[in-house]
XYZ file of C-alpha atoms in Angstrom:
572
model
C 122.894 93.797 102.732
C 122.935 92.768 106.347
C 125.748 90.334 107.116
C 123.144 88.120 108.759
C 120.923 88.010 105.683
C 122.524 85.824 103.047
C 120.544 85.110 99.916
C 120.521 85.860 96.229
C 119.264 89.216 95.083
C 116.001 89.274 93.161
C 114.743 86.219 95.091
C 113.076 87.995 97.978
C 110.338 85.428 98.225
C 112.941 82.821 99.116
C 113.251 84.485 102.534
C 110.461 82.302 103.815
C 112.303 79.156 102.942
C 115.758 80.380 103.926
C 117.321 80.938 107.317
C 115.949 84.465 107.712
C 112.448 83.354 106.977
C 112.170 80.420 109.320
C 109.616 81.002 112.032
C 109.569 78.458 114.827
C 106.381 77.622 116.652
C 106.314 78.614 120.292
C 105.640 75.930 122.847
C 102.670 77.844 124.193
C 103.930 78.213 127.754
C 104.200 81.669 129.299
C 107.659 83.206 129.409
C 108.992 84.437 132.719
C 109.770 88.121 132.200
C 112.907 88.281 134.297
C 114.351 85.092 132.847
C 113.641 86.283 129.336
C 115.232 89.665 129.952
C 111.945 91.501 129.315
C 110.206 94.213 131.284
C 107.491 93.106 133.630
C 103.864 93.368 132.631
C 103.453 96.367 134.906
C 106.434 98.351 133.769
C 109.528 96.986 135.479
C 113.111 98.040 135.086
C 115.102 98.361 131.892
C 116.657 95.203 130.543
C 120.277 94.890 129.531
C 119.565 96.696 126.276
C 118.258 99.781 128.034
C 114.693 99.362 126.741
C 112.097 99.978 129.403
C 108.658 98.471 129.727
C 105.454 100.439 129.386
C 103.024 100.629 132.259
C 100.215 100.247 129.740
C 101.818 97.221 128.157
C 101.126 93.612 129.004
C 102.665 90.686 127.258
C 101.050 87.797 125.467
C 99.632 84.971 127.516
C 97.603 82.365 125.695
C 95.369 81.375 128.548
C 92.982 79.365 126.442
C 90.206 80.368 128.817
C 89.150 82.843 131.431
C 90.423 84.505 133.548
C 93.513 85.417 131.556
C 96.925 84.514 132.909
C 98.820 87.748 132.344
C 101.522 87.408 134.969
C 104.092 86.276 132.421
C 104.893 87.348 128.913
C 104.416 85.094 125.941
C 105.321 86.415 122.523
C 103.688 84.561 119.695
C 105.853 84.024 116.630
C 105.401 86.696 113.997
C 106.021 86.508 110.251
C 108.682 88.225 108.256
C 106.712 91.208 107.040
C 106.726 92.358 103.441
C 105.931 95.952 102.542
C 102.874 96.573 100.396
C 102.774 98.557 97.163
C 101.947 101.867 98.819
C 104.729 101.460 101.378
C 107.225 100.402 98.709
C 106.292 103.413 96.613
C 106.880 105.781 99.501
C 110.116 103.996 100.334
C 111.470 104.345 96.805
C 110.632 108.034 96.744
C 112.354 108.478 100.092
C 115.471 106.621 98.951
C 115.638 108.801 95.830
C 114.379 111.923 97.559
C 116.617 114.242 95.467
C 114.978 112.880 92.288
C 111.494 111.611 93.211
C 110.252 112.200 89.681
C 112.106 109.133 88.416
C 109.835 106.845 90.470
C 106.680 105.824 88.611
C 104.713 103.854 91.203
C 101.751 102.949 89.020
C 102.816 99.283 88.762
C 102.958 99.100 92.572
C 99.704 100.896 93.274
C 97.579 99.235 90.596
C 97.440 95.816 92.242
C 96.355 94.192 95.477
C 99.205 93.100 97.741
C 99.491 90.239 100.211
C 98.994 91.098 103.864
C 102.044 91.452 106.077
C 101.688 87.802 107.081
C 102.210 86.509 103.555
C 105.338 86.368 101.450
C 105.595 88.458 98.320
C 104.875 86.403 95.237
C 106.441 86.468 91.805
C 103.900 89.019 90.529
C 104.750 91.448 93.322
C 108.490 90.955 92.860
C 108.121 91.560 89.120
C 106.222 94.798 89.827
C 109.014 95.986 92.113
C 111.579 95.037 89.490
C 109.770 97.037 86.803
C 109.611 100.183 88.943
C 113.190 99.859 90.225
C 114.533 99.230 86.710
C 112.740 102.232 85.235
C 113.759 104.541 88.090
C 117.410 103.505 87.813
C 117.376 103.943 84.033
C 115.821 107.428 84.188
C 118.276 108.499 86.852
C 121.295 107.304 84.898
C 120.179 109.310 81.852
C 119.961 112.670 83.642
C 123.317 113.928 84.885
C 121.832 116.744 86.962
C 119.606 114.344 88.868
C 122.474 111.877 89.125
C 124.674 114.426 90.844
C 121.838 115.337 93.204
C 121.334 111.718 94.250
C 125.018 110.853 94.549
C 125.874 114.098 96.346
C 129.098 114.573 94.385
C 130.604 115.304 90.954
C 132.722 112.429 89.702
C 134.050 114.619 86.897
C 136.023 116.878 89.211
C 137.297 114.408 91.777
C 137.982 110.769 92.415
C 135.263 108.524 91.030
C 135.976 106.029 93.821
C 135.445 108.713 96.459
C 132.244 109.797 94.737
C 131.064 106.195 94.592
C 131.708 105.769 98.318
C 129.898 109.021 99.087
C 126.911 107.816 97.101
C 126.820 104.400 98.768
C 127.106 105.939 102.232
C 124.257 108.328 101.467
C 121.863 106.102 99.521
C 122.093 102.660 101.106
C 121.127 103.593 104.697
C 117.878 104.984 103.306
C 117.234 101.752 101.429
C 118.179 99.418 104.289
C 116.735 101.678 107.022
C 119.821 101.113 109.192
C 123.507 101.944 109.409
C 125.803 100.271 106.911
C 128.309 97.584 107.783
C 131.462 96.700 105.899
C 129.793 93.829 104.073
C 127.094 96.167 102.719
C 129.751 98.379 101.209
C 131.721 95.451 99.815
C 128.654 93.914 98.162
C 127.401 97.130 96.636
C 130.868 98.231 95.604
C 131.047 95.021 93.591
C 127.612 95.735 92.090
C 128.742 99.269 91.202
C 131.951 98.043 89.550
C 130.112 95.404 87.527
C 127.578 97.985 86.374
C 130.309 100.423 85.462
C 132.143 97.703 83.549
C 129.035 96.716 81.603
C 127.846 100.258 80.875
C 131.204 101.915 80.527
C 130.629 104.933 82.775
C 129.961 106.129 86.330
C 126.247 106.528 85.662
C 125.999 102.820 84.838
C 127.479 101.964 88.209
C 124.904 104.134 89.975
C 122.146 102.598 87.893
C 123.206 99.077 88.896
C 123.278 99.934 92.605
C 119.888 101.642 92.536
C 118.253 98.811 90.623
C 119.695 96.040 92.795
C 119.238 97.804 96.148
C 115.585 98.617 95.495
C 114.921 94.915 94.949
C 116.903 93.623 97.898
C 115.187 91.743 100.738
C 116.418 94.409 103.165
C 114.312 96.913 101.235
C 111.227 94.859 100.447
C 110.793 93.343 103.913
C 110.981 94.450 107.515
C 113.766 92.123 108.592
C 113.934 91.979 112.376
C 116.888 90.076 113.825
C 117.131 91.777 117.210
C 120.197 92.787 119.158
C 123.141 90.434 119.275
C 123.613 89.197 122.800
C 121.119 91.716 124.139
C 119.056 89.429 126.327
C 119.494 85.829 127.412
C 117.047 82.996 127.165
C 114.016 83.443 124.971
C 113.384 87.120 124.269
C 115.468 89.607 122.336
C 114.829 93.309 122.003
C 114.729 94.719 118.507
C 117.470 97.122 117.561
C 116.776 100.819 117.481
C 116.698 100.738 113.682
C 114.257 97.818 113.603
C 111.922 99.461 116.103
C 112.125 102.753 114.236
C 111.220 101.093 110.935
C 108.264 99.246 112.464
C 107.080 102.447 114.157
C 107.373 104.527 111.001
C 105.532 102.066 108.773
C 102.791 101.629 111.384
C 102.111 105.337 111.834
C 103.116 106.835 108.474
C 103.248 103.921 105.970
C 106.726 105.198 105.132
C 110.362 104.744 106.216
C 111.730 106.520 109.300
C 112.319 110.223 108.762
C 115.672 111.809 109.580
C 114.820 112.580 113.198
C 113.619 109.057 113.965
C 116.579 107.551 112.114
C 118.970 109.690 114.181
C 117.285 108.548 117.397
C 117.609 104.914 116.309
C 121.314 105.394 115.596
C 121.879 106.028 119.313
C 120.703 102.540 120.255
C 117.523 100.754 121.370
C 114.491 103.016 121.664
C 113.151 103.186 125.200
C 109.428 103.296 125.842
C 109.520 107.027 126.611
C 111.392 107.685 123.378
C 108.901 105.612 121.418
C 106.030 107.652 122.838
C 107.775 110.925 121.961
C 108.542 109.792 118.427
C 105.080 108.266 117.933
C 103.295 111.467 118.904
C 105.613 113.489 116.692
C 104.988 111.206 113.714
C 101.243 111.353 114.329
C 101.458 115.094 113.746
C 102.818 114.625 110.223
C 100.891 114.717 106.925
C 102.073 111.186 106.140
C 100.416 109.915 109.305
C 97.112 111.427 108.245
C 97.346 109.523 104.979
C 98.224 106.311 106.816
C 95.180 106.693 109.066
C 92.986 107.268 106.036
C 94.312 104.030 104.525
C 93.628 102.048 107.694
C 89.942 102.956 107.782
C 89.531 102.519 104.046
C 91.056 99.051 104.069
C 89.398 97.915 107.289
C 85.863 99.231 106.869
C 85.288 100.341 103.267
C 86.883 97.555 101.274
C 88.389 97.798 97.782
C 88.182 101.150 96.054
C 85.997 100.761 92.938
C 85.678 104.483 92.304
C 87.133 104.128 88.808
C 84.938 101.164 87.896
C 82.240 101.864 85.294
C 80.025 99.378 87.126
C 80.097 101.269 90.435
C 76.733 102.812 89.567
C 77.590 106.278 90.838
C 77.089 109.336 88.648
C 80.330 110.473 87.019
C 82.912 111.459 89.596
C 80.759 110.948 92.677
C 82.311 107.634 93.725
C 85.716 109.218 94.279
C 84.098 112.104 96.130
C 82.329 109.674 98.456
C 85.620 107.971 99.344
C 87.166 111.383 99.931
C 84.278 112.310 102.229
C 84.981 109.347 104.506
C 88.736 109.925 104.387
C 88.355 113.548 105.428
C 85.878 112.596 108.125
C 88.164 110.047 109.825
C 91.131 112.394 109.513
C 89.177 115.239 111.061
C 87.764 113.118 113.891
C 91.159 111.577 114.674
C 93.419 114.618 114.551
C 91.373 117.816 114.614
C 88.034 117.052 116.213
C 86.870 115.105 119.239
C 89.455 112.397 118.597
C 87.334 109.627 120.106
C 85.891 106.269 119.160
C 82.424 107.571 119.978
C 82.781 110.486 117.559
C 83.962 108.126 114.844
C 80.695 106.190 115.122
C 78.222 108.938 115.959
C 79.342 112.476 115.120
C 76.675 114.130 112.910
C 79.079 115.981 110.631
C 80.764 115.268 107.334
C 82.863 116.762 104.533
C 81.344 117.519 101.137
C 81.831 119.726 98.125
C 79.186 121.027 95.738
C 78.740 117.918 93.553
C 78.653 115.541 96.524
C 76.258 117.750 98.472
C 73.967 117.831 95.446
C 74.154 114.035 95.206
C 73.089 113.695 98.836
C 70.565 116.537 98.647
C 72.258 118.518 101.421
C 71.400 121.951 100.112
C 73.437 125.060 99.486
C 77.016 123.819 99.249
C 78.730 124.867 96.033
C 82.143 124.653 94.428
C 84.769 121.935 94.317
C 86.299 122.722 97.708
C 85.434 120.288 100.483
C 84.007 121.800 103.635
C 82.749 120.468 106.935
C 78.985 120.613 107.495
C 76.652 119.529 110.266
C 73.973 116.936 109.579
C 70.602 116.026 111.029
C 71.523 113.669 113.909
C 68.241 111.824 113.399
C 69.409 110.784 109.935
C 73.200 110.617 109.990
C 76.055 110.090 112.384
C 79.570 108.721 111.989
C 81.472 106.802 109.347
C 78.865 104.084 108.815
C 76.055 106.320 107.606
C 78.187 107.689 104.774
C 77.962 106.766 101.125
C 81.308 104.983 100.864
C 80.478 102.381 103.521
C 76.869 101.954 102.433
C 77.760 101.443 98.784
C 80.666 99.118 99.612
C 78.097 96.945 101.377
C 75.499 96.982 98.655
C 75.255 94.763 95.600
C 75.129 96.365 92.223
C 72.532 99.099 92.367
C 70.550 97.574 95.237
C 70.938 98.063 98.966
C 71.876 94.851 100.753
C 70.853 94.605 104.428
C 72.679 91.305 104.835
C 76.020 92.679 103.663
C 75.592 95.754 105.834
C 74.636 93.735 108.880
C 77.491 91.270 108.437
C 80.003 94.087 107.988
C 78.970 95.803 111.242
C 78.886 92.565 113.212
C 82.218 91.284 111.928
C 84.274 94.447 111.548
C 82.877 96.665 114.293
C 81.921 94.060 116.897
C 84.308 91.238 115.856
C 81.447 88.771 116.002
C 82.281 85.352 114.619
C 79.634 84.598 112.005
C 79.675 81.232 110.271
C 79.441 81.161 106.472
C 76.058 80.352 104.967
C 75.266 76.685 104.383
C 76.370 75.361 100.975
C 73.995 75.705 98.054
C 71.806 78.238 99.864
C 70.947 81.293 97.807
C 68.785 84.082 99.181
C 67.215 86.155 96.450
C 66.629 89.729 97.543
C 64.314 91.822 95.433
C 60.663 92.798 95.389
C 58.914 89.768 93.888
C 55.685 90.561 95.745
C 54.058 93.794 94.555
C 54.216 96.408 97.300
C 56.550 94.375 99.519
C 59.436 96.366 100.962
C 62.988 95.099 100.868
C 62.724 94.319 104.567
C 59.549 92.298 104.109
C 61.079 90.325 101.265
C 64.258 89.510 103.146
C 62.429 88.577 106.341
C 60.268 86.150 104.386
C 63.227 84.670 102.501
C 65.303 84.040 105.637
C 62.550 82.886 107.988
C 62.980 79.130 107.421
C 65.813 77.154 108.967
C 68.746 76.889 108.530
C 68.745 80.564 107.527
C 66.866 81.859 110.543
C 69.445 80.999 113.216
C 72.026 83.379 111.712
C 69.758 85.915 110.051
C 67.940 86.548 113.312
C 71.182 88.247 114.380
C 72.268 89.696 111.017
C 69.014 91.075 109.607
C 68.092 93.534 112.393
C 71.504 95.223 112.152
C 71.207 95.455 108.376
C 67.665 96.812 108.612
C 68.993 99.726 110.697
C 70.349 101.102 107.403
C 67.084 100.777 105.435
C 66.782 104.556 105.112
C 69.832 104.589 102.795
C 69.773 103.415 99.207
C 72.650 101.563 97.553
C 74.621 104.825 97.352
C 73.807 106.171 100.785
C 71.071 108.625 99.827
C 68.232 109.062 102.303
C 64.895 107.332 101.686
C 61.608 107.917 103.495
C 59.649 105.154 101.804
C 60.171 101.827 100.083
C 57.587 100.607 97.586
C 55.347 103.434 98.737
C 55.415 102.302 102.370
C 57.110 103.973 105.350
C 60.506 102.463 106.072
C 60.947 100.466 109.251
C 64.601 100.684 110.403
C 64.037 99.438 113.951
C 65.569 96.300 115.354
C 67.139 94.559 118.297
C 70.872 93.965 118.630
C 71.767 90.579 120.083
C 74.810 88.631 121.404
C 76.874 91.623 122.562
C 77.107 93.924 125.562
C 75.433 96.569 123.370
C 72.345 94.349 123.069
C 68.997 96.057 123.042
C 66.409 97.727 120.829
C 67.103 100.613 118.451
C 65.015 102.677 116.059
C 67.530 103.455 113.304
C 71.201 103.490 112.329
C 72.198 106.543 114.404
C 70.700 104.963 117.522
C 72.308 101.592 116.746
C 75.733 103.188 116.371
C 75.237 105.180 119.571
C 74.687 101.891 121.427
C 77.730 100.308 119.785
C 79.901 103.333 120.582
C 79.412 102.601 124.305
C 80.100 98.882 123.917
C 83.162 97.277 125.478
C 82.905 94.586 122.806
C 83.117 97.189 120.052
C 86.012 99.022 121.687
C 87.939 95.773 122.121
C 87.238 94.905 118.487
C 88.559 98.312 117.448
C 91.694 97.827 119.549
C 92.212 94.439 117.890
C 91.918 95.992 114.436
C 94.626 98.516 115.266
C 96.780 95.771 116.807
C 96.616 93.931 113.487
C 97.926 97.065 111.785
C 100.632 97.724 114.382
C 101.966 94.170 114.419
C 101.424 93.579 110.693
C 99.598 90.313 111.286
C 96.229 89.104 112.511
C 95.755 88.935 116.259
C 95.866 85.496 117.841
C 94.865 83.962 121.145
C 98.330 84.755 122.445
C 97.485 88.449 122.126
C 94.605 88.327 124.588
C 96.485 89.953 127.449
C 97.869 92.784 125.344
C 94.423 93.402 123.888
C 92.918 93.414 127.371
C 95.518 95.890 128.637
C 95.219 98.146 125.585
C 91.408 98.039 125.782
C 91.536 99.052 129.438
C 93.843 101.968 128.636
C 91.625 102.902 125.690
C 88.522 103.018 127.885
C 90.331 105.036 130.548
C 91.330 107.599 127.903
C 87.662 107.988 126.888
C 88.434 106.234 123.639
C 91.151 108.582 122.394
C 92.206 107.334 118.972
C 95.727 108.753 118.957
C 96.434 107.436 122.459
C 95.508 103.934 121.315
C 98.075 104.004 118.522
C 100.751 105.176 120.939
C 99.845 102.472 123.477
C 100.234 99.724 120.878
C 103.569 101.147 119.712
C 104.869 100.954 123.284
C 103.750 97.360 123.838
C 106.215 94.532 124.431
C 105.320 92.666 121.243
C 106.115 95.750 119.223
C 109.669 95.873 120.620
C 110.633 92.265 121.345
C 110.926 88.944 119.558
C 111.272 85.454 120.916
C 114.614 83.892 120.187
C 112.707 81.100 118.420
C 111.389 83.654 115.925
C 114.847 84.767 114.919
C 117.375 83.089 112.632
C 120.477 81.581 114.217
């Protein structure tokens, strides 16, 4: 364990109450870049650590109004960030890469995890314990795998030398940094205790694996910064800390060997971060990480295995796969733009899913890319996964769909409904369409003030049933999917969902909202007012790149907040 992280093993949650977990509140005043030892907002010269500023990167200035005061750099305090179940699973497999089969991640993947801003609770720690315990036990019972993981044969040489070889090989993967003497001393003691209790070398390995995979250094991204790197209030992260943050942002996994080797040379400069970011974005793990981002941000919980999902057998999972393949294709292989994400009239289907949609002659289980009628479909939000996630039971729900677009695509702040107000959506009047019923139900105040904004956006999707299949009529009447978007720079009339999304794709509000969503992912916390200047700078760069999705991720990885911490955020 890091010599600056002193706490009992198995009590990772205590980090937030201990010295490493204390997060001081910033005073709110802008930080002078030069005094803080940080690069200027427009690039500047390297600081004493050798890290250079990015021309696309502005700092954080909580102006509290407009225009923004972005001449200084204010870094808002960030939380100690815990890994989620998917990231922990990938990290365990990486640490035990010579024997990945001993890691059964089902206990990690079968539950919801706190966001990066929240500490891991007892349930999460118990899940990690169960997986780590089982992996260590399986490994200790298979001598062939044990020799692969340790990298030596303790039968033919010194067991102490073999132990040291194992610790020097395994622990840097777990801690995502170089070892220090205290790490070796601590884990040597763990090894000796395990060997004493179990009576053999394998028991020592088992003890180290089980303890290390539950250590705070493994379960959290612990960012202490460089000792004595910069004076005053800002401290650059170490190369290892930046590499870990970069890897988990872009691949949801620990740094690979190349990134780890780059980090070992010292702080990562902006140019090095860009090079490594673009390399990582070309990896299969990055594609999976991008899939996860869109699924979590826009599609919500995966209920594909739920018997109450309402889909025919197997179709729910296929619908999620359709959206995953679409965002992967748009991001990495296709147009690569925000506009394409919202409007491109193509998708990925196999035979069963095509039959479900009624798309025609697509057969077999292999997914393939097809072109769609642009008058009916375009982009992620006219696909089954989104439309069903924003339905209720087996009925389409215009309110849910409208709220989801306004909140998640346009970042519009919508107040919750008044207490004790229930809107019943159905067809109580014979022949009344869903739109007619909802318009009538939400016409009176206090409903009308909010639903006048929400309903038109939801009605844009009236041509899609609860599962995203196309409808021409409702209750025997032609469907009316027209509306008028309000309270945004994309305001104006539209005839249907494709036209609505085409308007939104050109919206500065929508692009800024999208940038903010990715900032949340990059910084592992929700954006705050102190992020306004970085968001403004990243949004400007995003617009100038014609909305290139990959370029946005790289821009955020190069930003000051990604590479620096205030001294007040760090433990003494």
